[in-house]
PDB file of C-alpha atoms and ligand atoms in Angstrom:
ATOM      1  CA  ALA A1248     110.520 119.317  98.973  1.00  0.00           C
ATOM      2  CA  LYS A1249     106.821 118.486 100.379  1.00  0.00           C
ATOM      3  CA  SER A1250     105.867 118.328  96.863  1.00  0.00           C
ATOM      4  CA  GLY A1251     108.877 116.471  95.594  1.00  0.00           C
ATOM      5  CA  LYS A1252     109.219 113.051  93.694  1.00  0.00           C
ATOM      6  CA  TYR A1253     110.036 111.041  96.560  1.00  0.00           C
ATOM      7  CA  GLY A1254     107.831 112.659  98.862  1.00  0.00           C
ATOM      8  CA  GLN A1255     105.080 111.285  96.469  1.00  0.00           C
ATOM      9  CA  ILE A1256     106.622 108.135  95.923  1.00  0.00           C
ATOM     10  CA  CYS A1257     106.690 107.963  99.736  1.00  0.00           C
ATOM     11  CA  TYR A1258     103.028 108.622 100.135  1.00  0.00           C
ATOM     12  CA  CYS A1259     101.860 106.324  97.629  1.00  0.00           C
ATOM     13  CA  ASP A1260     103.735 103.052  98.800  1.00  0.00           C
ATOM     14  CA  LYS A1261     102.236 103.767 102.614  1.00  0.00           C
ATOM     15  CA  GLU A1262      98.915 104.302 100.999  1.00  0.00           C
ATOM     16  CA  MET A1263      99.370 100.859  99.011  1.00  0.00           C
ATOM     17  CA  LEU A1264     100.758  99.209 101.997  1.00  0.00           C
ATOM     18  CA  GLU A1265      97.594 100.258 103.813  1.00  0.00           C
ATOM     19  CA  LYS A1266      95.441  99.019 101.067  1.00  0.00           C
ATOM     20  CA  LEU A1267      97.134  95.528 101.046  1.00  0.00           C
ATOM     21  CA  GLU A1268      96.912  95.236 104.954  1.00  0.00           C
ATOM     22  CA  ARG A1269      93.006  95.914 104.621  1.00  0.00           C
ATOM     23  CA  ARG A1270      92.933  93.566 102.211  1.00  0.00           C
ATOM     24  CA  ARG A1271      94.497  90.682 103.915  1.00  0.00           C
ATOM     25  CA  LYS A1272      92.298  91.738 106.970  1.00  0.00           C
ATOM     26  CA  VAL A1273      89.179  91.444 104.688  1.00  0.00           C
ATOM     27  CA  ILE A1274      90.250  87.870 103.580  1.00  0.00           C
ATOM     28  CA  GLN A1275      91.176  86.798 107.628  1.00  0.00           C
ATOM     29  CA  VAL A1276      87.581  87.640 107.890  1.00  0.00           C
ATOM     30  CA  LEU A1277      86.084  85.881 105.035  1.00  0.00           C
ATOM     31  CA  LYS A1278      88.428  82.758 106.089  1.00  0.00           C
ATOM     32  CA  GLU A1279      88.312  82.785 109.796  1.00  0.00           C
ATOM     33  CA  LYS A1280      84.589  84.113 110.742  1.00  0.00           C
ATOM     34  CA  LEU A1281      82.239  82.007 108.071  1.00  0.00           C
ATOM     35  CA  ASP A1282      80.968  79.849 110.699  1.00  0.00           C
ATOM     36  CA  ASP A1283      80.282  82.392 113.432  1.00  0.00           C
ATOM     37  CA  GLU A1284      77.656  85.259 113.773  1.00  0.00           C
ATOM     38  CA  SER A1285      80.252  87.469 111.331  1.00  0.00           C
ATOM     39  CA  PHE A1286      78.454  87.061 108.751  1.00  0.00           C
ATOM     40  CA  GLN A1287      74.649  86.910 108.371  1.00  0.00           C
ATOM     41  CA  MET A1288      72.288  86.952 105.408  1.00  0.00           C
ATOM     42  CA  TYR A1289      69.875  90.210 104.995  1.00  0.00           C
ATOM     43  CA  TYR A1290      66.836  89.755 102.935  1.00  0.00           C
ATOM     44  CA  GLN A1291      65.226  92.357 100.782  1.00  0.00           C
ATOM     45  CA  PRO A1292      61.328  91.781  99.813  1.00  0.00           C
ATOM     46  CA  ILE A1293      60.220  91.781  96.243  1.00  0.00           C
ATOM     47  CA  TYR A1294      56.522  92.946  95.588  1.00  0.00           C
ATOM     48  CA  SER A1295      54.554  90.921  92.890  1.00  0.00           C
ATOM     49  CA  VAL A1296      52.272  93.564  91.345  1.00  0.00           C
ATOM     50  CA  LYS A1297      49.481  91.044  90.635  1.00  0.00           C
ATOM     51  CA  SER A1298      48.980  90.248  94.157  1.00  0.00           C
ATOM     52  CA  GLY A1299      49.957  93.251  96.081  1.00  0.00           C
ATOM     53  CA  ARG A1300      52.194  90.965  97.957  1.00  0.00           C
ATOM     54  CA  PHE A1301      55.512  90.213  99.114  1.00  0.00           C
ATOM     55  CA  PHE A1302      56.432  86.264  98.201  1.00  0.00           C
ATOM     56  CA  TYR A1303      59.459  86.803  97.024  1.00  0.00           C
ATOM     57  CA  ALA A1304      62.893  88.058  98.217  1.00  0.00           C
ATOM     58  CA  GLU A1305      66.533  88.235  97.596  1.00  0.00           C
ATOM     59  CA  SER A1306      69.350  86.967  99.975  1.00  0.00           C
ATOM     60  CA  LEU A1307      72.267  89.690 100.046  1.00  0.00           C
ATOM     61  CA  MET A1308      75.252  88.964 102.529  1.00  0.00           C
ATOM     62  CA  ARG A1309      76.476  91.215 105.287  1.00  0.00           C
ATOM     63  CA  ILE A1310      79.319  91.569 107.427  1.00  0.00           C
ATOM     64  CA  PRO A1311      77.696  94.093 110.366  1.00  0.00           C
ATOM     65  CA  ASP A1312      80.347  93.246 112.739  1.00  0.00           C
ATOM     66  CA  SER A1313      84.106  92.308 112.319  1.00  0.00           C
ATOM     67  CA  PRO A1314      87.608  92.748 114.423  1.00  0.00           C
ATOM     68  CA  ILE A1315      88.143  95.677 111.480  1.00  0.00           C
ATOM     69  CA  GLY A1316      84.482  96.817 111.758  1.00  0.00           C
ATOM     70  CA  PRO A1317      81.734  96.407 109.243  1.00  0.00           C
ATOM     71  CA  ILE A1318      82.615  95.326 105.949  1.00  0.00           C
ATOM     72  CA  TYR A1319      80.562  96.134 102.501  1.00  0.00           C
ATOM     73  CA  PRO A1320      79.602  94.239  99.887  1.00  0.00           C
ATOM     74  CA  SER A1321      81.383  96.222  97.555  1.00  0.00           C
ATOM     75  CA  GLU A1322      84.370  95.627  99.303  1.00  0.00           C
ATOM     76  CA  PHE A1323      84.368  92.102 100.348  1.00  0.00           C
ATOM     77  CA  ILE A1324      82.492  90.600  97.536  1.00  0.00           C
ATOM     78  CA  PRO A1325      85.144  91.103  95.052  1.00  0.00           C
ATOM     79  CA  VAL A1326      88.009  90.032  97.406  1.00  0.00           C
ATOM     80  CA  ALA A1327      85.978  86.701  97.957  1.00  0.00           C
ATOM     81  CA  GLU A1328      85.937  86.273  94.035  1.00  0.00           C
ATOM     82  CA  GLU A1329      89.393  86.984  93.588  1.00  0.00           C
ATOM     83  CA  THR A1330      90.727  84.488  96.501  1.00  0.00           C
ATOM     84  CA  GLY A1331      88.224  82.207  95.042  1.00  0.00           C
ATOM     85  CA  LEU A1332      86.652  82.180  98.968  1.00  0.00           C
ATOM     86  CA  ILE A1333      83.419  83.256  97.330  1.00  0.00           C
ATOM     87  CA  VAL A1334      82.564  79.319  96.164  1.00  0.00           C
ATOM     88  CA  ASN A1335      82.516  77.860  99.674  1.00  0.00           C
ATOM     89  CA  ILE A1336      80.860  81.078 101.126  1.00  0.00           C
ATOM     90  CA  THR A1337      77.967  80.337  98.581  1.00  0.00           C
ATOM     91  CA  TYR A1338      77.695  77.130  99.873  1.00  0.00           C
ATOM     92  CA  ILE A1339      77.042  78.337 103.032  1.00  0.00           C
ATOM     93  CA  ILE A1340      74.875  80.863 102.130  1.00  0.00           C
ATOM     94  CA  LEU A1341      72.679  78.383 100.267  1.00  0.00           C
ATOM     95  CA  ASP A1342      72.572  76.170 103.476  1.00  0.00           C
ATOM     96  CA  LYS A1343      71.785  79.326 105.554  1.00  0.00           C
ATOM     97  CA  VAL A1344      69.134  80.170 102.920  1.00  0.00           C
ATOM     98  CA  CYS A1345      67.496  76.641 103.183  1.00  0.00           C
ATOM     99  CA  LYS A1346      67.379  76.535 106.974  1.00  0.00           C
ATOM    100  CA  PHE A1347      65.454  80.134 106.613  1.00  0.00           C
ATOM    101  CA  ILE A1348      63.004  79.004 104.142  1.00  0.00           C
ATOM    102  CA  ASN A1349      62.208  75.887 106.229  1.00  0.00           C
ATOM    103  CA  HIS A1350      62.018  78.377 109.280  1.00  0.00           C
ATOM    104  CA  LEU A1351      58.991  80.413 107.699  1.00  0.00           C
ATOM    105  CA  MET A1352      57.466  77.525 106.226  1.00  0.00           C
ATOM    106  CA  SER A1353      57.261  76.139 110.186  1.00  0.00           C
ATOM    107  CA  LYS A1354      55.442  79.403 110.698  1.00  0.00           C
ATOM    108  CA  GLY A1355      53.120  78.882 108.352  1.00  0.00           C
ATOM    109  CA  ILE A1356      54.378  81.726 105.889  1.00  0.00           C
ATOM    110  CA  TYR A1357      54.251  81.291 102.323  1.00  0.00           C
ATOM    111  CA  VAL A1358      57.272  81.888 100.807  1.00  0.00           C
ATOM    112  CA  GLY A1359      57.322  81.822  96.625  1.00  0.00           C
ATOM    113  CA  SER A1360      61.147  81.936  96.349  1.00  0.00           C
ATOM    114  CA  ILE A1361      64.403  83.323  98.145  1.00  0.00           C
ATOM    115  CA  HIS A1362      67.026  84.465  95.412  1.00  0.00           C
ATOM    116  CA  VAL A1363      70.252  83.235  95.974  1.00  0.00           C
ATOM    117  CA  ASN A1364      73.555  85.187  93.972  1.00  0.00           C
ATOM    118  CA  PHE A1365      75.841  82.864  92.638  1.00  0.00           C
ATOM    119  CA  SER A1366      79.002  84.703  90.919  1.00  0.00           C
ATOM    120  CA  ALA A1367      80.510  83.498  87.707  1.00  0.00           C
ATOM    121  CA  LEU A1368      83.239  81.463  89.458  1.00  0.00           C
ATOM    122  CA  GLN A1369      80.616  79.018  90.735  1.00  0.00           C
ATOM    123  CA  PHE A1370      80.083  78.098  87.344  1.00  0.00           C
ATOM    124  CA  SER A1371      83.719  77.165  86.803  1.00  0.00           C
ATOM    125  CA  GLN A1372      82.852  74.313  89.708  1.00  0.00           C
ATOM    126  CA  PRO A1373      82.424  70.486  87.681  1.00  0.00           C
ATOM    127  CA  ASN A1374      80.313  69.446  90.508  1.00  0.00           C
ATOM    128  CA  LEU A1375      78.238  72.552  90.906  1.00  0.00           C
ATOM    129  CA  SER A1376      74.517  70.926  90.195  1.00  0.00           C
ATOM    130  CA  GLU A1377      75.394  68.139  92.348  1.00  0.00           C
ATOM    131  CA  ARG A1378      76.268  70.651  95.369  1.00  0.00           C
ATOM    132  CA  VAL A1379      73.427  72.746  94.970  1.00  0.00           C
ATOM    133  CA  LEU A1380      71.029  69.420  95.243  1.00  0.00           C
ATOM    134  CA  GLU A1381      72.841  68.069  97.943  1.00  0.00           C
ATOM    135  CA  ILE A1382      72.439  71.176 100.303  1.00  0.00           C
ATOM    136  CA  ILE A1383      68.885  71.594  99.355  1.00  0.00           C
ATOM    137  CA  ARG A1384      67.900  68.274  99.800  1.00  0.00           C
ATOM    138  CA  SER A1385      69.989  67.646 102.973  1.00  0.00           C
ATOM    139  CA  ASN A1386      67.685  70.507 104.511  1.00  0.00           C
ATOM    140  CA  GLY A1387      64.411  69.165 103.030  1.00  0.00           C
ATOM    141  CA  THR A1388      63.874  72.493 101.296  1.00  0.00           C
ATOM    142  CA  PRO A1389      61.069  72.644  98.470  1.00  0.00           C
ATOM    143  CA  MET A1390      63.325  72.856  95.582  1.00  0.00           C
ATOM    144  CA  SER A1391      60.901  75.467  93.989  1.00  0.00           C
ATOM    145  CA  ALA A1392      61.474  77.785  97.102  1.00  0.00           C
ATOM    146  CA  ILE A1393      65.128  78.566  95.620  1.00  0.00           C
ATOM    147  CA  LYS A1394      65.848  81.109  93.102  1.00  0.00           C
ATOM    148  CA  ILE A1395      69.573  80.895  91.633  1.00  0.00           C
ATOM    149  CA  GLU A1396      70.551  85.030  90.367  1.00  0.00           C
ATOM    150  CA  PHE A1397      73.016  85.164  88.322  1.00  0.00           C
ATOM    151  CA  THR A1398      74.756  88.284  86.133  1.00  0.00           C
ATOM    152  CA  GLU A1399      74.638  88.994  82.813  1.00  0.00           C
ATOM    153  CA  SER A1400      78.479  89.096  82.571  1.00  0.00           C
ATOM    154  CA  THR A1401      78.265  85.561  84.027  1.00  0.00           C
ATOM    155  CA  LEU A1402      76.144  84.612  80.970  1.00  0.00           C
ATOM    156  CA  ALA A1403      78.574  86.045  78.628  1.00  0.00           C
ATOM    157  CA  GLU A1404      81.809  84.408  79.859  1.00  0.00           C
ATOM    158  CA  SER A1405      80.359  81.222  80.051  1.00  0.00           C
ATOM    159  CA  PRO A1406      76.900  80.816  77.940  1.00  0.00           C
ATOM    160  CA  GLN A1407      77.095  77.118  77.482  1.00  0.00           C
ATOM    161  CA  VAL A1408      78.267  76.091  81.140  1.00  0.00           C
ATOM    162  CA  VAL A1409      74.828  78.791  82.385  1.00  0.00           C
ATOM    163  CA  THR A1410      72.477  76.757  79.747  1.00  0.00           C
ATOM    164  CA  ASP A1411      72.959  73.612  80.677  1.00  0.00           C
ATOM    165  CA  PHE A1412      73.147  74.551  84.441  1.00  0.00           C
ATOM    166  CA  THR A1413      69.908  76.378  83.842  1.00  0.00           C
ATOM    167  CA  MET A1414      68.406  73.236  81.952  1.00  0.00           C
ATOM    168  CA  LYS A1415      69.597  70.897  85.161  1.00  0.00           C
ATOM    169  CA  MET A1416      67.854  72.970  87.858  1.00  0.00           C
ATOM    170  CA  LYS A1417      64.852  73.289  85.631  1.00  0.00           C
ATOM    171  CA  GLU A1418      64.771  69.430  85.692  1.00  0.00           C
ATOM    172  CA  HIS A1419      64.653  69.675  88.981  1.00  0.00           C
ATOM    173  CA  GLY A1420      62.132  72.612  90.062  1.00  0.00           C
ATOM    174  CA  ILE A1421      64.866  75.103  90.968  1.00  0.00           C
ATOM    175  CA  LYS A1422      64.506  78.535  89.389  1.00  0.00           C
ATOM    176  CA  MET A1423      66.867  80.676  87.650  1.00  0.00           C
ATOM    177  CA  GLY A1424      66.872  84.324  86.820  1.00  0.00           C
ATOM    178  CA  LEU A1425      68.822  86.545  84.806  1.00  0.00           C
ATOM    179  CA  ASP A1426      70.314  89.563  86.896  1.00  0.00           C
ATOM    180  CA  ASP A1427      71.508  93.220  86.390  1.00  0.00           C
ATOM    181  CA  PHE A1428      70.319  92.722  82.333  1.00  0.00           C
ATOM    182  CA  GLY A1429      71.410  95.707  80.702  1.00  0.00           C
ATOM    183  CA  THR A1430      74.596  96.684  82.274  1.00  0.00           C
ATOM    184  CA  GLY A1431      75.984  95.950  78.333  1.00  0.00           C
ATOM    185  CA  TYR A1432      77.438  92.174  78.653  1.00  0.00           C
ATOM    186  CA  SER A1433      74.858  89.808  77.219  1.00  0.00           C
ATOM    187  CA  ASN A1434      73.762  89.242  73.669  1.00  0.00           C
ATOM    188  CA  ILE A1435      70.034  89.678  73.820  1.00  0.00           C
ATOM    189  CA  ALA A1436      69.952  86.606  70.888  1.00  0.00           C
ATOM    190  CA  THR A1437      71.536  84.597  73.800  1.00  0.00           C
ATOM    191  CA  VAL A1438      69.396  86.059  76.274  1.00  0.00           C
ATOM    192  CA  ILE A1439      65.945  85.098  74.753  1.00  0.00           C
ATOM    193  CA  ASN A1440      66.973  81.787  73.720  1.00  0.00           C
ATOM    194  CA  ILE A1441      67.538  80.419  77.217  1.00  0.00           C
ATOM    195  CA  PRO A1442      64.608  79.553  79.574  1.00  0.00           C
ATOM    196  CA  PHE A1443      65.104  81.616  82.571  1.00  0.00           C
ATOM    197  CA  GLY A1444      62.453  82.219  84.833  1.00  0.00           C
ATOM    198  CA  THR A1445      62.947  85.847  85.114  1.00  0.00           C
ATOM    199  CA  VAL A1446      65.110  88.533  84.082  1.00  0.00           C
ATOM    200  CA  LYS A1447      65.996  91.505  86.149  1.00  0.00           C
ATOM    201  CA  LEU A1448      66.223  94.587  84.701  1.00  0.00           C
ATOM    202  CA  ASP A1449      69.389  96.530  86.218  1.00  0.00           C
ATOM    203  CA  LYS A1450      68.779  99.451  88.166  1.00  0.00           C
ATOM    204  CA  SER A1451      70.457 101.553  85.777  1.00  0.00           C
ATOM    205  CA  LEU A1452      68.353 100.609  82.957  1.00  0.00           C
ATOM    206  CA  VAL A1453      65.159 102.098  85.591  1.00  0.00           C
ATOM    207  CA  TRP A1454      67.147 105.442  86.445  1.00  0.00           C
ATOM    208  CA  VAL A1455      67.910 106.047  82.884  1.00  0.00           C
ATOM    209  CA  SER A1456      64.400 105.669  81.752  1.00  0.00           C
ATOM    210  CA  MET A1457      63.247 108.015  84.065  1.00  0.00           C
ATOM    211  CA  LYS A1458      65.465 110.885  82.296  1.00  0.00           C
ATOM    212  CA  ASN A1459      65.186 109.863  78.603  1.00  0.00           C
ATOM    213  CA  GLU A1460      61.977 108.685  76.689  1.00  0.00           C
ATOM    214  CA  ASN A1461      63.924 106.902  74.247  1.00  0.00           C
ATOM    215  CA  SER A1462      65.247 104.655  76.993  1.00  0.00           C
ATOM    216  CA  ALA A1463      62.018 104.225  78.344  1.00  0.00           C
ATOM    217  CA  LEU A1464      60.725 103.246  75.247  1.00  0.00           C
ATOM    218  CA  ALA A1465      63.327 100.531  74.809  1.00  0.00           C
ATOM    219  CA  VAL A1466      62.690  99.074  78.165  1.00  0.00           C
ATOM    220  CA  LYS A1467      59.111  98.986  77.777  1.00  0.00           C
ATOM    221  CA  ASN A1468      59.312  97.028  74.631  1.00  0.00           C
ATOM    222  CA  LEU A1469      61.888  94.670  76.416  1.00  0.00           C
ATOM    223  CA  THR A1470      59.732  94.062  79.040  1.00  0.00           C
ATOM    224  CA  ARG A1471      56.977  92.998  76.622  1.00  0.00           C
ATOM    225  CA  THR A1472      59.009  90.753  74.363  1.00  0.00           C
ATOM    226  CA  PHE A1473      60.686  88.655  77.954  1.00  0.00           C
ATOM    227  CA  LYS A1474      56.970  88.502  78.711  1.00  0.00           C
ATOM    228  CA  GLU A1475      55.907  87.295  75.595  1.00  0.00           C
ATOM    229  CA  LEU A1476      58.512  84.716  75.681  1.00  0.00           C
ATOM    230  CA  GLY A1477      57.573  82.996  79.011  1.00  0.00           C
ATOM    231  CA  MET A1478      59.662  85.107  81.415  1.00  0.00           C
ATOM    232  CA  LYS A1479      59.101  87.159  84.361  1.00  0.00           C
ATOM    233  CA  VAL A1480      60.329  90.755  84.695  1.00  0.00           C
ATOM    234  CA  ILE A1481      61.628  92.312  87.426  1.00  0.00           C
ATOM    235  CA  ALA A1482      62.614  96.034  88.158  1.00  0.00           C
ATOM    236  CA  GLU A1483      65.356  96.842  90.680  1.00  0.00           C
ATOM    237  CA  GLY A1484      66.568 100.195  92.304  1.00  0.00           C
ATOM    238  CA  VAL A1485      62.696 101.273  92.725  1.00  0.00           C
ATOM    239  CA  GLU A1486      63.376 104.334  95.101  1.00  0.00           C
ATOM    240  CA  THR A1487      60.474 106.851  94.653  1.00  0.00           C
ATOM    241  CA  GLU A1488      56.788 106.746  93.712  1.00  0.00           C
ATOM    242  CA  ALA A1489      57.588 108.029  90.378  1.00  0.00           C
ATOM    243  CA  GLN A1490      59.677 105.252  89.240  1.00  0.00           C
ATOM    244  CA  ARG A1491      57.183 102.595  90.524  1.00  0.00           C
ATOM    245  CA  LYS A1492      54.853 104.017  88.090  1.00  0.00           C
ATOM    246  CA  LEU A1493      57.373 103.746  85.225  1.00  0.00           C
ATOM    247  CA  VAL A1494      57.867 100.177  85.998  1.00  0.00           C
ATOM    248  CA  VAL A1495      54.511  99.400  86.565  1.00  0.00           C
ATOM    249  CA  ASP A1496      53.759 100.848  83.153  1.00  0.00           C
ATOM    250  CA  PHE A1497      56.325  99.075  81.425  1.00  0.00           C
ATOM    251  CA  GLY A1498      54.687  95.779  82.668  1.00  0.00           C
ATOM    252  CA  VAL A1499      57.084  94.293  85.035  1.00  0.00           C
ATOM    253  CA  ASP A1500      55.699  91.394  87.248  1.00  0.00           C
ATOM    254  CA  GLN A1501      58.037  92.278  90.263  1.00  0.00           C
ATOM    255  CA  ILE A1502      59.318  95.472  91.615  1.00  0.00           C
ATOM    256  CA  GLN A1503      62.247  95.392  94.031  1.00  0.00           C
ATOM    257  CA  GLY A1504      63.671  98.723  95.930  1.00  0.00           C
ATOM    258  CA  PHE A1505      64.116 101.187  98.824  1.00  0.00           C
ATOM    259  CA  TYR A1506      60.729 102.445  97.682  1.00  0.00           C
ATOM    260  CA  TYR A1507      58.973  99.159  99.220  1.00  0.00           C
ATOM    261  CA  ALA A1508      61.834  97.744 101.659  1.00  0.00           C
ATOM    262  CA  LYS A1509      65.588  97.958 102.091  1.00  0.00           C
ATOM    263  CA  PRO A1510      67.153  94.435 102.663  1.00  0.00           C
ATOM    264  CA  MET A1511      66.761  93.547 106.173  1.00  0.00           C
ATOM    265  CA  PRO A1512      68.047  90.691 109.142  1.00  0.00           C
ATOM    266  CA  GLU A1513      66.466  87.418 109.544  1.00  0.00           C
ATOM    267  CA  ALA A1514      64.165  87.989 112.450  1.00  0.00           C
ATOM    268  CA  GLU A1515      62.998  91.416 110.517  1.00  0.00           C
ATOM    269  CA  MET A1516      62.030  89.719 107.345  1.00  0.00           C
ATOM    270  CA  GLU A1517      60.162  87.150 108.974  1.00  0.00           C
ATOM    271  CA  GLU A1518      58.313  89.721 110.970  1.00  0.00           C
ATOM    272  CA  PHE A1519      57.643  91.492 107.351  1.00  0.00           C
ATOM    273  CA  MET A1520      56.043  88.542 105.818  1.00  0.00           C
ATOM    274  CA  LEU A1521      54.091  87.793 109.095  1.00  0.00           C
ATOM    275  CA  ALA A1522      52.470  90.893 108.862  1.00  0.00           C
ATOM    276  CA  GLN A1523      50.704  90.791 105.294  1.00  0.00           C
ATOM    277  CA  SER A1524      49.621  86.859 105.924  1.00  0.00           C
TER     278      SER A1524
HETATM  279  P1  LIG B 475      72.977  92.794  92.949  1.00  0.00           P
HETATM  280  O1  LIG B 475      72.948  91.291  93.004  1.00  0.00           O
HETATM  281  O2  LIG B 475      72.446  93.509  92.134  1.00  0.00           O
HETATM  282  O3  LIG B 475      71.961  92.987  94.230  1.00  0.00           O
HETATM  283  C1  LIG B 475      71.237  94.085  94.677  1.00  0.00           C
HETATM  284  C2  LIG B 475      71.609  95.681  95.294  1.00  0.00           C
HETATM  285  O4  LIG B 475      70.782  96.682  95.162  1.00  0.00           O
HETATM  286  C3  LIG B 475      71.720  95.401  96.780  1.00  0.00           C
HETATM  287  O5  LIG B 475      72.990  95.981  96.822  1.00  0.00           O
HETATM  288  C4  LIG B 475      70.984  96.127  97.649  1.00  0.00           C
HETATM  289  O6  LIG B 475      70.786  96.128  98.887  1.00  0.00           O
HETATM  290  C5  LIG B 475      70.853  97.025  96.459  1.00  0.00           C
HETATM  291  N1  LIG B 475      69.526  97.946  96.084  1.00  0.00           N
HETATM  292  C6  LIG B 475      68.059  97.302  96.194  1.00  0.00           C
HETATM  293  N2  LIG B 475      67.470  98.259  96.012  1.00  0.00           N
HETATM  294  C7  LIG B 475      67.640  99.151  96.035  1.00  0.00           C
HETATM  295  C8  LIG B 475      67.493 100.738  95.772  1.00  0.00           C
HETATM  296  O7  LIG B 475      66.246 100.911  95.483  1.00  0.00           O
HETATM  297  N3  LIG B 475      68.169 101.699  95.489  1.00  0.00           N
HETATM  298  C9  LIG B 475      69.631 101.366  95.748  1.00  0.00           C
HETATM  299  N4  LIG B 475      70.446 102.400  95.462  1.00  0.00           N
HETATM  300  N5  LIG B 475      70.294 100.446  95.884  1.00  0.00           N
HETATM  301  C10 LIG B 475      69.468  99.357  95.940  1.00  0.00           C
HETATM  302  P2  LIG B 475      74.138  95.312  97.876  1.00  0.00           P
HETATM  303  O8  LIG B 475      73.463  94.261  99.271  1.00  0.00           O
HETATM  304  O9  LIG B 475      75.153  96.300  98.470  1.00  0.00           O
HETATM  305  O10 LIG B 475      75.085  94.228  97.188  1.00  0.00           O
HETATM  306  C11 LIG B 475      75.653  94.601  95.928  1.00  0.00           C
HETATM  307  C12 LIG B 475      76.519  93.707  95.616  1.00  0.00           C
HETATM  308  O11 LIG B 475      77.060  92.498  96.257  1.00  0.00           O
HETATM  309  C13 LIG B 475      75.064  92.872  94.812  1.00  0.00           C
HETATM  310  O12 LIG B 475      74.608  93.170  93.999  1.00  0.00           O
HETATM  311  C14 LIG B 475      75.783  91.372  94.484  1.00  0.00           C
HETATM  312  O13 LIG B 475      76.465  91.608  93.241  1.00  0.00           O
HETATM  313  C15 LIG B 475      76.693  91.265  95.762  1.00  0.00           C
HETATM  314  N6  LIG B 475      76.198  90.590  96.960  1.00  0.00           N
HETATM  315  C16 LIG B 475      75.751  90.850  97.605  1.00  0.00           C
HETATM  316  N7  LIG B 475      75.449  89.641  98.533  1.00  0.00           N
HETATM  317  C17 LIG B 475      76.001  88.700  98.042  1.00  0.00           C
HETATM  318  C18 LIG B 475      75.967  87.503  98.283  1.00  0.00           C
HETATM  319  O14 LIG B 475      75.043  86.743  99.052  1.00  0.00           O
HETATM  320  N8  LIG B 475      76.567  86.644  97.060  1.00  0.00           N
HETATM  321  C19 LIG B 475      76.951  87.277  95.798  1.00  0.00           C
HETATM  322  N9  LIG B 475      77.752  86.483  95.513  1.00  0.00           N
HETATM  323  N10 LIG B 475      76.925  88.387  96.013  1.00  0.00           N
HETATM  324  C20 LIG B 475      76.491  89.443  96.826  1.00  0.00           C
HETATM  325 CA1  LIG B 476      71.248  90.058  92.749  1.00  0.00          CA
HETATM  326 CA1  LIG B 477      70.934  93.169  90.114  1.00  0.00          CA
HETATM  327 CA1  LIG B 478      74.810  93.985  90.643  1.00  0.00          CA
END
């Protein structure tokens, strides 16, 4: 009887209800807790191969503490995207990042740029560039200290919108970077014709190149092509010395990964940057 059909249906329903309930709570946290401390930005330093220093970092959202405990990006980012909440969250993040950059600069710390992630949904906002410019301007943050990361899938979905936005940001000195390159969505012909400042090779490309010589050769040649076209190339997901050596051999300009540092809270990031200056 325990393994009977009805028992199973009952079990599935219970599991589904629990999932829905959890989702409802995550949405509630995203909606109600945006302004207090439940959501924080973490920063992961990015290493510049030429200078041997960390002038860049990626901002990554964290919910370390909430009425339902910590919630991880793999759970809350999809929920924020499906509900559309990500649009306003991103503006709040951009504002927080501007304030952090201002703080670092007030301490005399040199900031190359801090990367902010933009989801595909952001690009469906008709007033996107106005909002972005307004937030950066009202903080008095140098435009060049912000780099907007958008993914390969966003580019595939709306190449024209992304291209126009990239041109506009470039006019104002705001940097643009393609994220997750190599996850299989973008047309290389499209990518090479848009003037992104940087292309970030997805971690999967780095990892597969460790195991497969053909992949390594392809990624090395891709890196060279991007560089010849005037783009900077970042490798992400570098965890080991062997991976670091490999991507240096590819000729990448910058390296991001646990090998150097994990994402860390503001105060730690400040210490990290101070320690090298
Ligand atoms: P992403 O934009 O590709 O961010 C890089 C992810 O790789 C981060 O995961 C980072 O912690 C992780 N990572 C960095 N170095 C290594 C490494 O050496 N090894 C491994 N295994 N992982 C590494 P995280 O913070 O969990 O974020 C996951 C994804 O969630 C992000 O992928 C991004 O798509 C999304 N996300 C996170 N924060 C934000 C945000 O503020 N806004 C938006 N729109 N999306 C965000
Ligand atoms: Ca990213
Ligand atoms: Ca990425
Ligand atoms: Ca990703």
